[in-house]
mmCIF file of C-alpha atoms and ligand atoms in Angstrom:
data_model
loop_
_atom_site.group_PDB
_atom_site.id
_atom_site.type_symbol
_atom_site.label_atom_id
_atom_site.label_comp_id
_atom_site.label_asym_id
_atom_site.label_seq_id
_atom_site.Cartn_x
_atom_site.Cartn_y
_atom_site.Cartn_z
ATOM 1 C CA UNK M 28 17.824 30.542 8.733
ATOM 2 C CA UNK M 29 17.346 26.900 8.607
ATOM 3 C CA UNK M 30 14.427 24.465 7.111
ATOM 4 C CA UNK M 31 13.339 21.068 7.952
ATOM 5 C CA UNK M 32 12.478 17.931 5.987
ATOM 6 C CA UNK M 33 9.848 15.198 7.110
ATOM 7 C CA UNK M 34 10.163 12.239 4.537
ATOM 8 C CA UNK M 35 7.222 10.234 6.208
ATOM 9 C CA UNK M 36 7.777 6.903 4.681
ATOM 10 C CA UNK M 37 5.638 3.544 5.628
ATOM 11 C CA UNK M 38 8.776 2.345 7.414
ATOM 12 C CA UNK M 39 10.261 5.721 8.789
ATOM 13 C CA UNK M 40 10.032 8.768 9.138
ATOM 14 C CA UNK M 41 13.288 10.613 7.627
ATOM 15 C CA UNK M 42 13.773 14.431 10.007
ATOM 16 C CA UNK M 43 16.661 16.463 8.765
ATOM 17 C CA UNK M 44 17.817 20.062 8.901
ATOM 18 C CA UNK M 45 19.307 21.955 6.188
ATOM 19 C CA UNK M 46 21.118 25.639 5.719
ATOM 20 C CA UNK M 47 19.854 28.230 3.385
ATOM 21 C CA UNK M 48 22.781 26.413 0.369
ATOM 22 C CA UNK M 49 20.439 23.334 1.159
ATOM 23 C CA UNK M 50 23.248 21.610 3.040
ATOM 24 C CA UNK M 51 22.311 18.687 5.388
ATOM 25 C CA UNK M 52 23.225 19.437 9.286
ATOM 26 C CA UNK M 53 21.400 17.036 10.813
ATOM 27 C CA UNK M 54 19.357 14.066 9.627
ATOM 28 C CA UNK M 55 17.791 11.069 12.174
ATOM 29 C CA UNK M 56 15.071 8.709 11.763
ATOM 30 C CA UNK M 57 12.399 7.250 13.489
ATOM 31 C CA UNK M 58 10.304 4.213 13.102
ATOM 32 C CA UNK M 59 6.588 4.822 11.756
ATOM 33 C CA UNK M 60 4.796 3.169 14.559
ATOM 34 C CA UNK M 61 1.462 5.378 15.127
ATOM 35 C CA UNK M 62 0.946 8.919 15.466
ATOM 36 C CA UNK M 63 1.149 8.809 18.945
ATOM 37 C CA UNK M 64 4.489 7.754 19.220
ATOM 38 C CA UNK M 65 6.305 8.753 15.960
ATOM 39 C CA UNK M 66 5.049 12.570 15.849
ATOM 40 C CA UNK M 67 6.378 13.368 19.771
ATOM 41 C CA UNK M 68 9.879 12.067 18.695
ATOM 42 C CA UNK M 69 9.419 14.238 15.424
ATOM 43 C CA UNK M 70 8.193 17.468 16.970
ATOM 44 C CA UNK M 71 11.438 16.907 19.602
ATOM 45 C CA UNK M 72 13.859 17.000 17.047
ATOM 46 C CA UNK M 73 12.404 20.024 15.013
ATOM 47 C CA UNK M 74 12.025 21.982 18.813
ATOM 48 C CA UNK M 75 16.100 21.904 18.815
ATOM 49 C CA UNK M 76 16.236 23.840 16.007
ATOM 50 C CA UNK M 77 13.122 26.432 16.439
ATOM 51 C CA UNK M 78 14.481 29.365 17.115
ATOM 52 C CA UNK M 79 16.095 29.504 13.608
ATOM 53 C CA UNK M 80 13.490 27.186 11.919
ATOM 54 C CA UNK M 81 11.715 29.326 8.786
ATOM 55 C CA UNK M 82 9.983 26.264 7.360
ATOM 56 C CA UNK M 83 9.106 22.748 7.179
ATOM 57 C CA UNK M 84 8.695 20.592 3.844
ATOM 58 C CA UNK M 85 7.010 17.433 4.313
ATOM 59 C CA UNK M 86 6.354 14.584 1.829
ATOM 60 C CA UNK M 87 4.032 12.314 2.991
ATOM 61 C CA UNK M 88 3.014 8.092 2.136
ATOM 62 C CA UNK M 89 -0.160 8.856 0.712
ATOM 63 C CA UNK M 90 -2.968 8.772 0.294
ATOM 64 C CA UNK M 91 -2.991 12.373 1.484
ATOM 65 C CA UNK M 92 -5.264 15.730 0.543
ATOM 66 C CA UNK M 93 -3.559 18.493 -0.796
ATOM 67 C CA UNK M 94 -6.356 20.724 -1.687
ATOM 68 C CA UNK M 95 -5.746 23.864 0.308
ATOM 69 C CA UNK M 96 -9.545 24.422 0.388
ATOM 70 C CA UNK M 97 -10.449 20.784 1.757
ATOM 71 C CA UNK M 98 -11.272 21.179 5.299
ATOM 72 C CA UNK M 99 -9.079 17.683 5.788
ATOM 73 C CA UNK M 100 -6.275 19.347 3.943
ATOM 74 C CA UNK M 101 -2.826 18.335 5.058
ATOM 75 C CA UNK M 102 -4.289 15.440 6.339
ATOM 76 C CA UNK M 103 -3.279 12.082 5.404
ATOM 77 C CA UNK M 104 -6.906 10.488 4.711
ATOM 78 C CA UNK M 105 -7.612 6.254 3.200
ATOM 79 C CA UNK M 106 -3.676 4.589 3.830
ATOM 80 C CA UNK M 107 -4.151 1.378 4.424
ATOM 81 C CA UNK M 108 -1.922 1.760 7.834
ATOM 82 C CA UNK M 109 -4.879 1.985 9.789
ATOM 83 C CA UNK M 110 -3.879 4.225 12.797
ATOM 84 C CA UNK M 111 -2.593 6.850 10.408
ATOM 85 C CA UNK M 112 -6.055 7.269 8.917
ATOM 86 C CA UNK M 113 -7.664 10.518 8.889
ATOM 87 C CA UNK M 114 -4.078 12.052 10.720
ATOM 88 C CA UNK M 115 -4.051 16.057 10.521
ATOM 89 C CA UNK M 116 -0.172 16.027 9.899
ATOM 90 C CA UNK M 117 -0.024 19.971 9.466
ATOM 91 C CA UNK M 118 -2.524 20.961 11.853
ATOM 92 C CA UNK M 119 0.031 18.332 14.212
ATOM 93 C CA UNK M 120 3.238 20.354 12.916
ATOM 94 C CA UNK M 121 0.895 23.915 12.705
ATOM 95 C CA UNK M 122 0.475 23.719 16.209
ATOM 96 C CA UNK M 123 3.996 22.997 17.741
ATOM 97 C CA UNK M 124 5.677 25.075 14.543
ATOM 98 C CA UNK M 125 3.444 27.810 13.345
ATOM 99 C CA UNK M 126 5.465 28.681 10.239
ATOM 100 C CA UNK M 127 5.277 27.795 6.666
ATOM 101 C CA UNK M 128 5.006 24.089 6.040
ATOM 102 C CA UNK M 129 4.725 22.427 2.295
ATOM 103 C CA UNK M 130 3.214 19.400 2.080
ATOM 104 C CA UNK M 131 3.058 16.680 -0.586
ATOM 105 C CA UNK M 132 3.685 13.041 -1.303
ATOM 106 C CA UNK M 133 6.540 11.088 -0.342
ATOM 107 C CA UNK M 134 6.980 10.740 -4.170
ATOM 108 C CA UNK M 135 7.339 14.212 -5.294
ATOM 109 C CA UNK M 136 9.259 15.155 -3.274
ATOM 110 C CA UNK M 137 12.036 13.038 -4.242
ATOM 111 C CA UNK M 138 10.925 14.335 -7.872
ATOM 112 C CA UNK M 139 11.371 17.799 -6.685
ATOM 113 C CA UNK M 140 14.784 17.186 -4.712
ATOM 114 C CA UNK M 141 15.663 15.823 -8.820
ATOM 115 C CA UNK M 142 14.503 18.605 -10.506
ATOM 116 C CA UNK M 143 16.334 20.987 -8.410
ATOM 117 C CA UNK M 144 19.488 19.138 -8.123
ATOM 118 C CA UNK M 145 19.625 15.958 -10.007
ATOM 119 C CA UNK M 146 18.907 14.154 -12.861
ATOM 120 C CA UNK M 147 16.520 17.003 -13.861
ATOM 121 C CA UNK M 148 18.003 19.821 -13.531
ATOM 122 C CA UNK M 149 17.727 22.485 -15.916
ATOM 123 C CA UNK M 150 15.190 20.669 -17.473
ATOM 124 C CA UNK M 151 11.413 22.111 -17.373
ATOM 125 C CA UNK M 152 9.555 18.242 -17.422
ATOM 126 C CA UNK M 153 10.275 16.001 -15.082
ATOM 127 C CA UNK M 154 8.722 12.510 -14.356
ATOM 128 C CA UNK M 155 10.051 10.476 -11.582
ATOM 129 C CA UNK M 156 9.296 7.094 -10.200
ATOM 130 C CA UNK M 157 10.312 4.510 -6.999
ATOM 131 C CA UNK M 158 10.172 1.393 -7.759
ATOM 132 C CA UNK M 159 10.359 -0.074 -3.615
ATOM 133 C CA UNK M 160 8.086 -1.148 -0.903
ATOM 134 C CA UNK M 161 5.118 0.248 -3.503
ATOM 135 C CA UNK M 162 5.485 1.910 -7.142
ATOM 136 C CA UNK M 163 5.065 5.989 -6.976
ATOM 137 C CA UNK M 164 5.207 8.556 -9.308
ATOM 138 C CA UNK M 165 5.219 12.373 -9.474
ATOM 139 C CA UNK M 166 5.358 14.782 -12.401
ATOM 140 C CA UNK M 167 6.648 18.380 -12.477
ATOM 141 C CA UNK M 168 6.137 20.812 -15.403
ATOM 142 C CA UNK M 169 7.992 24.264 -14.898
ATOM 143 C CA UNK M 170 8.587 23.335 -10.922
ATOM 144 C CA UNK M 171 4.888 22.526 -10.461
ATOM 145 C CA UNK M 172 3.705 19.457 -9.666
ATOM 146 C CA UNK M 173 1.040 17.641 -12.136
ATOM 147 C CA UNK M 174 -2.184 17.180 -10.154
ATOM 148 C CA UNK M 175 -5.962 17.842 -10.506
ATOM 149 C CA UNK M 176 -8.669 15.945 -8.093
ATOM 150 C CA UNK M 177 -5.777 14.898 -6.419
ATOM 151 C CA UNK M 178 -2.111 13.705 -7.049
ATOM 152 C CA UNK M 179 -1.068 11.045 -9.349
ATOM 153 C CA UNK M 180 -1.209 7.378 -8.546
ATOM 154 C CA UNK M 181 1.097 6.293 -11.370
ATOM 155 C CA UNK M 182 2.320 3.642 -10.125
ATOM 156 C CA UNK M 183 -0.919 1.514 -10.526
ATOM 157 C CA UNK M 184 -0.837 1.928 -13.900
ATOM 158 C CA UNK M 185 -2.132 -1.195 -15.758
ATOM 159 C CA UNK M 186 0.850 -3.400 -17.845
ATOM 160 C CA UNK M 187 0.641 -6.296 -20.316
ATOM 161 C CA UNK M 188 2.213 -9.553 -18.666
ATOM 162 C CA UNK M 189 5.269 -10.832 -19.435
ATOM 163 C CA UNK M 190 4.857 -14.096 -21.508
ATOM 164 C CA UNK M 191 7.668 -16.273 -19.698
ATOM 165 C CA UNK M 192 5.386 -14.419 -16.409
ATOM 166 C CA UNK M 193 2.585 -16.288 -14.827
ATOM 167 C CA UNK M 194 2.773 -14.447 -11.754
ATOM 168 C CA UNK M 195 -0.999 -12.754 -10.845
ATOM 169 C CA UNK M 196 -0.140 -9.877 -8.832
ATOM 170 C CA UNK M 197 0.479 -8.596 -5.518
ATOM 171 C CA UNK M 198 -1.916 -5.512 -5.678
ATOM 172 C CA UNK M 199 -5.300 -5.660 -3.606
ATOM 173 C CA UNK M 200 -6.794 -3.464 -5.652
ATOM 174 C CA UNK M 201 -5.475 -4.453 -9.436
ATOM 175 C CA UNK M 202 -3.780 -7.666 -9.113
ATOM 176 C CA UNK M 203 -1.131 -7.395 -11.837
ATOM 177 C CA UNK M 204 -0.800 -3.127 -12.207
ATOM 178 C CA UNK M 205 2.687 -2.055 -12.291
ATOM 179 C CA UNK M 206 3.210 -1.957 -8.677
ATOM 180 C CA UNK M 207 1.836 -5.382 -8.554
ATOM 181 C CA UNK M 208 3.871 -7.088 -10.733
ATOM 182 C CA UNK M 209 7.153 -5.057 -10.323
ATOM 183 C CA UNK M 210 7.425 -3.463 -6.852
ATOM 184 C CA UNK M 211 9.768 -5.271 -4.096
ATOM 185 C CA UNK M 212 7.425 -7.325 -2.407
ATOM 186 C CA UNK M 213 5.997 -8.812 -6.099
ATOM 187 C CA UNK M 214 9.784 -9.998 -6.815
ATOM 188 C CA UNK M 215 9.571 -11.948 -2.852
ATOM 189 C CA UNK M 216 6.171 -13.576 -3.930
ATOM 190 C CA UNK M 217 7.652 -14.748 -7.069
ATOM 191 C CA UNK M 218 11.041 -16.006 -6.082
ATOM 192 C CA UNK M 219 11.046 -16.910 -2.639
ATOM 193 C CA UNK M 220 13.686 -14.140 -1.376
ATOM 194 C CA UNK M 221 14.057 -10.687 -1.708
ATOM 195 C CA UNK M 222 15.167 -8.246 -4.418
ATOM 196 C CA UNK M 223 18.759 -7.881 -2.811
ATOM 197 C CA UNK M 224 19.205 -11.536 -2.566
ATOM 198 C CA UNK M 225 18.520 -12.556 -6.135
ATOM 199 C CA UNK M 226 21.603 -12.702 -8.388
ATOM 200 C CA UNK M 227 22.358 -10.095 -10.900
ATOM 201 C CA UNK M 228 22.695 -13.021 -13.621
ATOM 202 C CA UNK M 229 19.155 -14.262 -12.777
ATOM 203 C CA UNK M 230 16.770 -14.631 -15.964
ATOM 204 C CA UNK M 231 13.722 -12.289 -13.605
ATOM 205 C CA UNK M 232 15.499 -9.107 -14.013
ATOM 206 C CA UNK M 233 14.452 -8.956 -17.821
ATOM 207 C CA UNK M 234 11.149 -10.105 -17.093
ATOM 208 C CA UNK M 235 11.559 -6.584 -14.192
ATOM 209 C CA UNK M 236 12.797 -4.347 -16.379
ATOM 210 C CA UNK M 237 10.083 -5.482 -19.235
ATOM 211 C CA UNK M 238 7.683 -4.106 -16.641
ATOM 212 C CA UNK M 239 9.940 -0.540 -16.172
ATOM 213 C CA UNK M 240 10.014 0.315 -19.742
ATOM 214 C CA UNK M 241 6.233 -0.739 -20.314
ATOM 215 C CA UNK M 242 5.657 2.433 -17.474
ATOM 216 C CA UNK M 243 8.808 4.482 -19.375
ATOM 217 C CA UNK M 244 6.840 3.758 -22.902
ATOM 218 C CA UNK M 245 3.109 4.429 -21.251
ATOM 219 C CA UNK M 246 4.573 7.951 -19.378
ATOM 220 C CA UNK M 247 6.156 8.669 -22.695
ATOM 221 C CA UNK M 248 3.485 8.942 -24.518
ATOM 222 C CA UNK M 249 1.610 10.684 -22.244
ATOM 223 C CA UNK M 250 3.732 13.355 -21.034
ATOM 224 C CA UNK M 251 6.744 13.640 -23.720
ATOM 225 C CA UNK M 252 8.766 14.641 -20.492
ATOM 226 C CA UNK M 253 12.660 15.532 -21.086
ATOM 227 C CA UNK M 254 13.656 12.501 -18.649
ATOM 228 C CA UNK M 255 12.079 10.029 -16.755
ATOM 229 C CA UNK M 256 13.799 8.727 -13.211
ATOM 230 C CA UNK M 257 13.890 5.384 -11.800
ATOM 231 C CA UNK M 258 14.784 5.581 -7.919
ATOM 232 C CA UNK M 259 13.967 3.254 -5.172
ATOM 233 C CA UNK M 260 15.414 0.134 -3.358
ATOM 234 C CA UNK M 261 14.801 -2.284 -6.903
ATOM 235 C CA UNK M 262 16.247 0.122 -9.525
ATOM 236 C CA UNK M 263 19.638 -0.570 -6.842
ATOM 237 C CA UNK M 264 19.976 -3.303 -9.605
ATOM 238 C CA UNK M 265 21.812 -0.911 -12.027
ATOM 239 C CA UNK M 266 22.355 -3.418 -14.588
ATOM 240 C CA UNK M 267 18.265 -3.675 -15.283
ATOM 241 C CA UNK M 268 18.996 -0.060 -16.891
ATOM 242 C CA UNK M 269 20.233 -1.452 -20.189
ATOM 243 C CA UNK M 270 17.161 -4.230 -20.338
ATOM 244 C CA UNK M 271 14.949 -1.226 -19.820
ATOM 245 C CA UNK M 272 16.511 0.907 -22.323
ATOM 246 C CA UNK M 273 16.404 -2.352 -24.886
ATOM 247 C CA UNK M 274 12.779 -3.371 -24.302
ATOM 248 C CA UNK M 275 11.655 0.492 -24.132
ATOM 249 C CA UNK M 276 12.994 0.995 -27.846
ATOM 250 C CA UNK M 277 11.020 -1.963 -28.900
ATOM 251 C CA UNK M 278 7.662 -1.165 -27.528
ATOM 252 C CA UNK M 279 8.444 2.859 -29.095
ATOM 253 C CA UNK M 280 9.096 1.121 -32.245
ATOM 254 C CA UNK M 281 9.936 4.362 -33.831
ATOM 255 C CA UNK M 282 6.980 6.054 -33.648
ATOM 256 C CA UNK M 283 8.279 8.785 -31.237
ATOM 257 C CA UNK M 284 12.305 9.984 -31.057
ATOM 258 C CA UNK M 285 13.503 10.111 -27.823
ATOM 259 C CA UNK M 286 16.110 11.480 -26.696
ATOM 260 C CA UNK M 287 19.004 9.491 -26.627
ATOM 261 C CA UNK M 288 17.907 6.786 -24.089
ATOM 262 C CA UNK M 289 21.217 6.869 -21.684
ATOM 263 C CA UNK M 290 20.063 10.476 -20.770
ATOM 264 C CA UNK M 291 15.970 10.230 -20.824
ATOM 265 C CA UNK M 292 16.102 7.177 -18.689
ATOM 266 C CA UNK M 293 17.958 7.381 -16.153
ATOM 267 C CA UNK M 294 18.131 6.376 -12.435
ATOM 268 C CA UNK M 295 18.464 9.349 -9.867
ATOM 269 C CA UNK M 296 21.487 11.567 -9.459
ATOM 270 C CA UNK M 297 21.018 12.268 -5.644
ATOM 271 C CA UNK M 298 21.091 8.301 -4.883
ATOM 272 C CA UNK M 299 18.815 8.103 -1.766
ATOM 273 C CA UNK M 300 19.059 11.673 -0.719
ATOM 274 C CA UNK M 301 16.538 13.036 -3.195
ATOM 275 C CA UNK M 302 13.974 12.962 -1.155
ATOM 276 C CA UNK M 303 15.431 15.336 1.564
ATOM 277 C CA UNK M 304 16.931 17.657 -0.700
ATOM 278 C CA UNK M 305 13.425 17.931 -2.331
ATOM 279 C CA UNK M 306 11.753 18.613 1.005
ATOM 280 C CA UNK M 307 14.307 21.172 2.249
ATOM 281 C CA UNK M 308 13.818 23.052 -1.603
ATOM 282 C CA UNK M 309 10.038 22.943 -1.174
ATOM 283 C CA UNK M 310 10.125 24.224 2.491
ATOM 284 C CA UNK M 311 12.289 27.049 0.973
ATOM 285 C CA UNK M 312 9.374 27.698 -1.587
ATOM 286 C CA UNK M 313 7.004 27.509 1.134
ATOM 287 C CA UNK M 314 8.938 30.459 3.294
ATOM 288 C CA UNK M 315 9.872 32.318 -0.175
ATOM 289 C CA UNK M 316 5.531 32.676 -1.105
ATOM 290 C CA UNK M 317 5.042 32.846 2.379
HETATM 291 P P1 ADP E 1 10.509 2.049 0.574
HETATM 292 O O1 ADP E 1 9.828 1.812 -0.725
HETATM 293 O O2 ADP E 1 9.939 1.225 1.691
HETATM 294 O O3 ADP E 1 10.646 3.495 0.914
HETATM 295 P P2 ADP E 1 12.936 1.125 -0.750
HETATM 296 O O4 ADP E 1 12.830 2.068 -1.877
HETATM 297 O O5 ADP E 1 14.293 0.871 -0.172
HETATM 298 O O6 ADP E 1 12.034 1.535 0.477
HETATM 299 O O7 ADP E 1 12.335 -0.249 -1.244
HETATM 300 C C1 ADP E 1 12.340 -1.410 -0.490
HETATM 301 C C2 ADP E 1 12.095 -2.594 -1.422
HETATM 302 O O8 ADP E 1 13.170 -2.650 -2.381
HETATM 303 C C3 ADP E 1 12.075 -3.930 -0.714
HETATM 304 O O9 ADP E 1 11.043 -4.723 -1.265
HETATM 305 C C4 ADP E 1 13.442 -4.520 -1.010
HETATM 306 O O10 ADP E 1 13.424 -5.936 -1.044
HETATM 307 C C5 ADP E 1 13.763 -3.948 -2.365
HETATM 308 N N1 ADP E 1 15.221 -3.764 -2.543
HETATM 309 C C6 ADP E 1 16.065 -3.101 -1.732
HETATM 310 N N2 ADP E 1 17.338 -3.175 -2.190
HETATM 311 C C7 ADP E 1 17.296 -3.907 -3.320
HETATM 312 C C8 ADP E 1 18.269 -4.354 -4.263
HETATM 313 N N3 ADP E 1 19.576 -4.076 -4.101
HETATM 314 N N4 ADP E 1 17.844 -5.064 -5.313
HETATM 315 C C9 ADP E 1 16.547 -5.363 -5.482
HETATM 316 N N5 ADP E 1 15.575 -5.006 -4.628
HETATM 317 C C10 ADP E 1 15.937 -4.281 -3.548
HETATM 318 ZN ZN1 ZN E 2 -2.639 -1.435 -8.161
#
């Protein structure tokens, strides 16, 4: 038996095929162009593998529905990426792959591929957050995810500005939220060059990291999780961990203990393979409740 992952980032699409131990056979990527183009080149790859595919887990750049009793569920519905509006990804995939097919953000999936295997595992809350392109968050309690209306748009939560920070934001919708004041593109604005290319001595990482523990203090209070995970292509600058830590203890001030901050925040223990592994485990779900 075999299952198949669909990371559909903003960039690319991530397909891969893993065994029933969750072990990667096959993984390719395609560019996310428009529906047209990206989904034959997806549905090809899958076809290879149908006779032994049981199910698909899909985590989709959002925003998408996930209410099963939405008549647009599965569909990915207001994304700015205009020709990917409205898009009926399952009822795309249902057609060509009538099986069982999970379907959730981008996001939590790469929280779920942590809580099965990573830096959450064996631990019942789980909050996890990329820090890339855009901010996103997902939370899991028990192995579910944390949703109501719809799922979690975290990473637009609002944050004090730095004093030494006059930047105003990248965000259309907030100006200076958390993704528009910390995500990748907010750090090119600001300096002139990208994330990569700025030196690990330079003075913005502490004004960065001031803007990761503000979102490690807000999610503390309001979930108490037992870790919280920083993935994506910014949090590649490990040494911003120890500014985070620093700056989260003195926003905390003492009025909550932790635990010890090296293990509750933390960046994630499947580097960049999280999100796969997370849509191969929830495809696995998907065939097990099937
Ligand atoms: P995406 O969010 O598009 O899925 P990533 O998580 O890789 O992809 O995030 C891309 C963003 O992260 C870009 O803005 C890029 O400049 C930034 N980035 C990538 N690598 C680094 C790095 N080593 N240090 C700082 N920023 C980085
Ligand atoms: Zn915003």
């Amino acid at each position: 038996m075999l299952y198949g992952s669909i990371e559909a980032g903003g960039t690319k699409f991530v397909c891969a095929i893993g065994d029933e131990e969750m072990t990667i056979k096959e993984r390719v990527s395609f560019p996310t162009t428009t529906p047209e183009e990206t989904m034959p080149l997806v549905i090809g790859f899958f076809k290879q593998y149908q006779a032994d595919l049981a199910g698909i887990g899909i985590g989709s750049f959002g925003p998408i529905d996930i209410h099963r009793d939405s008549a647009t569920y599965g569909y990915i519905t207001s994304t700015p990426k205009l020709a990917w509006q409205n898009f009926d990804f399952i009822g795309t995939m249902k057609k060509e792959f009538p099986i069982p097919i999970s379907w959730t953000t981008d996001v939590n999936a790469a929280a779920y591929g942590e809580y099965v295997f990573g830096s959450g595992k064996g631990l019942s809350s789980v909050v996890y957050y990329t820090i890339g392109t855009g901010v996103g968050g997902g939370a899991l309690q028990e192995g579910r995810f944390i949703e109501g209306f719809s799922h979690p748009e975290m990473g637009h939560m609002l944050v004090v500005p730095h004093p030494k920070d006059d930047f105003a934001g990248s965000c259309p919708f907030h100006g200076n939220c958390l993704e528009g004041m910390a995500a990748g593109p907010a750090i090119e604005k600001r300096l002139g060059k990208k994330g990569q290319e700025v030196a690990e001595d330079d003075s913005y990482w502490e004004i960065e990291a001031s803007y990761i523990a503000q979102c490690a203090y807000n999610t503390t209070l309001m979930f108490s999780p037992d870790v919280i995970i920083f993935g994506g292509g910014v949090m590649k600058q490990r040494h911003m961990l120890q500014n985070v830590h620093d700056a989260f203890a003195k926003l905390v001030n003492g009025y909550v203990e932790t635990p010890e901050l090296s293990k509750y925040i933390v960046t994630p223990a499947l580097e960049d393979n999280a999100g796969t592994l997370g849509c191969l485990a929830l495809a696995r779900e998907a065939v097990l409740h099937s």
